[in-house]
Tab-separated table of C-alpha atoms in Angstrom:
chain	number	residue	atom	x	y	z
A	1	UNK	CA	-16.271	-17.004	-21.762
A	2	UNK	CA	-14.317	-14.128	-23.146
A	3	UNK	CA	-16.024	-10.691	-23.527
A	4	UNK	CA	-16.669	-9.613	-27.132
A	5	UNK	CA	-14.676	-6.395	-28.133
A	6	UNK	CA	-16.968	-3.500	-28.857
A	7	UNK	CA	-16.493	-2.328	-32.453
A	8	UNK	CA	-16.295	1.193	-33.061
A	9	UNK	CA	-13.728	4.244	-33.071
A	10	UNK	CA	-10.829	4.263	-30.741
A	11	UNK	CA	-10.704	7.167	-28.222
A	12	UNK	CA	-8.547	9.963	-29.507
A	13	UNK	CA	-5.501	10.720	-27.053
A	14	UNK	CA	-5.915	13.851	-25.126
A	15	UNK	CA	-2.560	15.633	-25.903
A	16	UNK	CA	-1.553	18.834	-24.543
A	17	UNK	CA	1.551	20.584	-25.839
A	18	UNK	CA	4.086	20.804	-23.148
A	19	UNK	CA	4.339	24.541	-23.226
A	20	UNK	CA	0.524	24.736	-22.643
A	21	UNK	CA	0.576	22.516	-19.448
A	22	UNK	CA	-0.809	23.932	-16.258
A	23	UNK	CA	2.163	22.899	-14.104
A	24	UNK	CA	5.908	22.695	-14.996
A	25	UNK	CA	6.954	19.207	-16.040
A	26	UNK	CA	10.200	17.667	-15.231
A	27	UNK	CA	11.735	14.318	-16.344
A	28	UNK	CA	13.302	12.090	-13.548
A	29	UNK	CA	16.936	13.306	-13.976
A	30	UNK	CA	15.955	17.018	-14.143
A	31	UNK	CA	14.043	17.631	-10.966
A	32	UNK	CA	15.333	20.865	-9.306
A	33	UNK	CA	16.532	21.001	-5.695
A	34	UNK	CA	13.661	21.430	-3.128
A	35	UNK	CA	11.036	19.380	-4.937
A	36	UNK	CA	10.282	15.749	-3.970
A	37	UNK	CA	7.440	13.242	-4.275
A	38	UNK	CA	5.059	12.269	-1.363
A	39	UNK	CA	7.149	9.031	-0.949
A	40	UNK	CA	10.318	10.952	-0.771
A	41	UNK	CA	8.795	13.233	1.901
A	42	UNK	CA	7.669	10.131	3.950
A	43	UNK	CA	11.189	8.893	3.828
A	44	UNK	CA	12.379	12.159	5.200
A	45	UNK	CA	9.883	11.733	8.012
A	46	UNK	CA	7.905	14.854	6.657
A	47	UNK	CA	4.145	15.479	5.870
A	48	UNK	CA	2.823	17.736	3.008
A	49	UNK	CA	1.454	19.838	5.793
A	50	UNK	CA	2.018	23.419	4.453
A	51	UNK	CA	1.787	22.591	0.756
A	52	UNK	CA	-1.468	23.691	-1.044
A	53	UNK	CA	-0.924	21.240	-3.748
A	54	UNK	CA	1.644	20.053	-6.168
A	55	UNK	CA	3.952	22.585	-7.740
A	56	UNK	CA	5.186	20.456	-10.698
A	57	UNK	CA	4.681	17.180	-12.372
A	58	UNK	CA	7.116	14.266	-12.610
A	59	UNK	CA	6.833	12.863	-16.014
A	60	UNK	CA	6.483	9.011	-16.402
A	61	UNK	CA	8.948	6.956	-18.319
A	62	UNK	CA	7.021	6.830	-21.438
A	63	UNK	CA	6.656	10.527	-21.775
A	64	UNK	CA	10.323	10.983	-21.365
A	65	UNK	CA	10.427	9.628	-25.017
A	66	UNK	CA	7.869	12.581	-26.139
A	67	UNK	CA	9.400	15.826	-24.874
A	68	UNK	CA	6.877	18.160	-26.963
A	69	UNK	CA	3.849	16.421	-25.189
A	70	UNK	CA	2.523	17.043	-21.673
A	71	UNK	CA	2.151	14.069	-19.489
A	72	UNK	CA	-1.239	12.885	-18.858
A	73	UNK	CA	-0.698	9.205	-17.761
A	74	UNK	CA	-1.862	8.072	-14.338
A	75	UNK	CA	1.822	7.069	-13.553
A	76	UNK	CA	2.988	10.626	-13.369
A	77	UNK	CA	3.999	11.929	-9.971
A	78	UNK	CA	3.362	15.176	-8.318
A	79	UNK	CA	6.232	17.203	-6.884
A	80	UNK	CA	5.754	19.072	-3.639
A	81	UNK	CA	8.073	21.659	-2.080
A	82	UNK	CA	10.242	20.496	0.921
A	83	UNK	CA	10.462	23.955	2.583
A	84	UNK	CA	6.761	23.903	3.157
A	85	UNK	CA	6.563	20.458	4.651
A	86	UNK	CA	6.083	19.863	8.270
A	87	UNK	CA	7.336	17.171	10.585
A	88	UNK	CA	5.253	13.992	11.018
A	89	UNK	CA	2.997	13.989	14.066
A	90	UNK	CA	3.724	11.025	16.351
A	91	UNK	CA	0.667	9.264	17.797
A	92	UNK	CA	-0.228	9.774	21.440
A	93	UNK	CA	-0.382	6.715	23.817
A	94	UNK	CA	-4.218	6.676	23.695
A	95	UNK	CA	-4.175	6.554	19.753
A	96	UNK	CA	-1.559	3.872	19.977
A	97	UNK	CA	-3.826	1.810	22.405
A	98	UNK	CA	-6.739	2.269	20.185
A	99	UNK	CA	-4.742	0.934	17.148
A	100	UNK	CA	-3.500	-1.880	19.227
A	101	UNK	CA	-6.941	-2.844	20.257
A	102	UNK	CA	-8.131	-2.615	16.589
A	103	UNK	CA	-5.319	-4.899	15.362
A	104	UNK	CA	-5.714	-7.277	18.238
A	105	UNK	CA	-9.321	-7.664	16.941
A	106	UNK	CA	-8.251	-8.447	13.483
A	107	UNK	CA	-5.157	-10.608	14.080
A	108	UNK	CA	-5.927	-13.629	16.068
A	109	UNK	CA	-6.761	-17.110	14.381
A	110	UNK	CA	-10.034	-18.272	15.403
A	111	UNK	CA	-8.810	-21.798	15.328
A	112	UNK	CA	-5.503	-21.696	17.155
A	113	UNK	CA	-6.148	-18.366	18.973
A	114	UNK	CA	-2.571	-17.098	18.141
A	115	UNK	CA	-2.203	-13.237	17.513
A	116	UNK	CA	-0.063	-12.558	14.579
A	117	UNK	CA	1.736	-9.356	13.745
A	118	UNK	CA	-0.228	-8.930	10.572
A	119	UNK	CA	-3.912	-9.130	9.481
A	120	UNK	CA	-5.166	-12.725	8.600
A	121	UNK	CA	-6.871	-13.605	5.577
A	122	UNK	CA	-10.049	-14.526	7.450
A	123	UNK	CA	-12.525	-13.592	4.754
A	124	UNK	CA	-11.018	-15.785	2.101
A	125	UNK	CA	-9.331	-18.426	4.005
A	126	UNK	CA	-10.915	-18.425	7.472
A	127	UNK	CA	-7.846	-19.362	9.471
A	128	UNK	CA	-4.074	-18.599	9.606
A	129	UNK	CA	-1.792	-20.291	7.130
A	130	UNK	CA	-0.251	-22.590	9.678
A	131	UNK	CA	-3.821	-23.906	10.451
A	132	UNK	CA	-4.914	-24.067	6.863
A	133	UNK	CA	-1.689	-25.865	5.644
A	134	UNK	CA	-1.081	-27.945	8.811
A	135	UNK	CA	2.507	-26.646	9.720
A	136	UNK	CA	3.982	-25.083	12.969
A	137	UNK	CA	4.555	-21.184	12.531
A	138	UNK	CA	7.851	-19.592	13.341
A	139	UNK	CA	8.067	-17.590	16.690
A	140	UNK	CA	8.780	-14.301	14.943
A	141	UNK	CA	5.386	-14.176	13.301
A	142	UNK	CA	3.090	-14.056	16.371
A	143	UNK	CA	2.902	-12.605	19.703
A	144	UNK	CA	3.887	-15.192	22.536
A	145	UNK	CA	1.047	-14.890	25.132
A	146	UNK	CA	2.189	-13.490	28.528
A	147	UNK	CA	-1.179	-13.946	30.135
A	148	UNK	CA	-1.058	-16.562	32.807
A	149	UNK	CA	-3.460	-19.384	32.549
A	150	UNK	CA	-4.546	-18.421	28.915
A	151	UNK	CA	-2.611	-20.851	26.636
A	152	UNK	CA	-3.342	-21.146	23.009
A	153	UNK	CA	-5.900	-23.686	22.230
A	154	UNK	CA	-4.470	-27.137	21.404
A	155	UNK	CA	-5.228	-28.140	17.734
A	156	UNK	CA	-6.833	-31.434	16.908
A	157	UNK	CA	-5.279	-34.058	14.927
A	158	UNK	CA	-7.179	-36.515	12.703
A	159	UNK	CA	-6.522	-39.304	15.175
A	160	UNK	CA	-8.291	-37.156	18.008
A	161	UNK	CA	-11.451	-37.019	16.072
A	162	UNK	CA	-11.721	-40.701	15.491
A	163	UNK	CA	-11.660	-41.496	19.164
């Protein structure tokens, strides 16, 4: 049943003139050298490290058509300085081992016992896709067990249940 729309006045848009904005704003094609978004920092293998916060705002596509107003949309981006960024830290072997154990606990299928390279939808589906839809998975989606004497559990067919 659809929800009824509330009757009343619409919220007034919170518009601020662009010259009164707290941070300088740039459109996508006018960003100066040395300012990048978090995603661009990640692509450069850098972390925001020394940045105390954003130094400018990257305006969204909608606000590019309204040059006199400041961008207040959630799709705006924040720009950080590249010269203050630090290199990403690489995890230690102990940290990688802990992450490997955590993924090992989340990625095996309870029915076929295969450990996949991704987390399974156990909360919603309960088993991996090949078990739920009855097909054989490709070899590049799961770890092939190298442990001796520990083969994956055999799946039962409908004929096995009848006998």
